[in-house]
Amino acid sequence: MKETPTPTPDTLTPPPPAARRPVRQLLAASVGNAVEWYDWYAYTFLATYIAGQIFPKSSGSPLVPLLSTFAVFAVGFFMRPVGGLLLGAVADRRGRRTALTVTILLMGGSSLLVGLTPTYASMGILAPIVLVVARLLQGLSVGGEFAASTTFLVESAGPGRRGLFSSFQYVSTTAGQLAASGIAALLVSSLSDGQMDGWGWRVPFVLGALLSLVGFWIRRGAHETHAPAERAERPGLFDALRTYPRQSLLICGITAGGTISYYTWTSYLPTYAELNAGFEKSDALLAGTISLAFFALLQPLGGLLSDRIGRRPLLLFSGLGFALLIVPLLKVVDGGITFGTLVLVQCAGMVLLTGFTSISAAVNAEIFPAKVRASGIGFPYSLTVALFGGTAPYMGTLFKEMGNPGLFAWYVAALCLVSSAVFFRLPENAHKELEK
């Protein structure tokens, strides 16, 4: 009988990270990502309070301070491409874990700065300057976070599970957003208007800074999915753009419709309901919180489905669904609705949105090879989000100020049609090996 040779260290192939400790990998990515996005979204939910404290009141329209606050929201987005490029390069050169620990610390510091921003009444023009600096740092962090965590999650997945692992990008993002929305709703319902204006709106940002330390501790124990490159093999800052221009443009086309739908439905809709349907702040925030919880539950289902039937069907469901339905859905809100109807409208949009969000990390990661994957995703994705997602609240409020709030829905529908055209031409990579 022929003897089986004893395996040696040279002949043994180590199992992939996901096979060794998938729960720990998901936890490292998800907890840190949730903290990152909690800090980011707290600003959106408390925008009306920040407007009254940080920006001078206009003698004209009361919407002017709110427009200024959303303009700063958009400014933060325009640092995201820089973060995606710089911290994406760190992830490709030094490893994903290194980049993830940098982003969580950067977000914690900038969140604390928002919480300590002086009021315009006490410090004058210094107040909005401090807020802008804080949002620029937050934008830098979030841009790098998406690039690093997207690659980390997908590279941690076992065979046939990239869609499922990808879905946790938005499970954790939504958990952070849900926490921000829930805490904002709790504060608004528990405190008086004077207390909220005075100190209540600062509490979520200080809490976010403390939570960032927890995320940092968890991420330090994560398994690295991409070994640091040798000095001679480190990719240049713009290698992904220069070497893979078609793939970079593809990321932009995929993202445009999805990002404006996402920010319209998950961030701006409570403010839209306040401005156009006369909802109370607390009711609008509570409706948003309920729909976000529903949205988080849908993500793994979308990821699992894409692992079976592919990415393209889900992307088309989301893109074409929003292109056809967003106008009538927002008209329902405009018409003056009950709390229950607002929740149903928001949940309907969440179902459509899941076709994009649950698999966007996998779709993006499957386009680039490992050596430039983080920077290749980070810059074009974050640039598109800045142009269309970050400006969504500002554009919606601006259309209202111009007296044509209904045009905003058509604007979103047009971008969703553009992305749907790209989805038809997108290569199907769900059942292919991830490029090394």
XYZ file of C-alpha atoms in Angstrom, residues 14 37 72 98 100 130 177 218 234 322 343 347 377 406 436:
15
model
C -3.525 28.031 4.680
C -21.152 56.321 9.953
C -21.180 72.306 4.877
C -3.638 49.842 8.906
C -8.986 51.016 8.915
C -14.387 75.261 13.028
C -27.198 55.672 10.937
C -11.610 45.924 17.841
C 4.010 49.652 -4.044
C -36.298 54.198 -8.500
C -43.344 54.802 7.159
C -39.997 51.143 3.547
C -12.531 51.970 -5.652
C -41.256 68.477 -7.346
C -5.510 38.634 -7.104
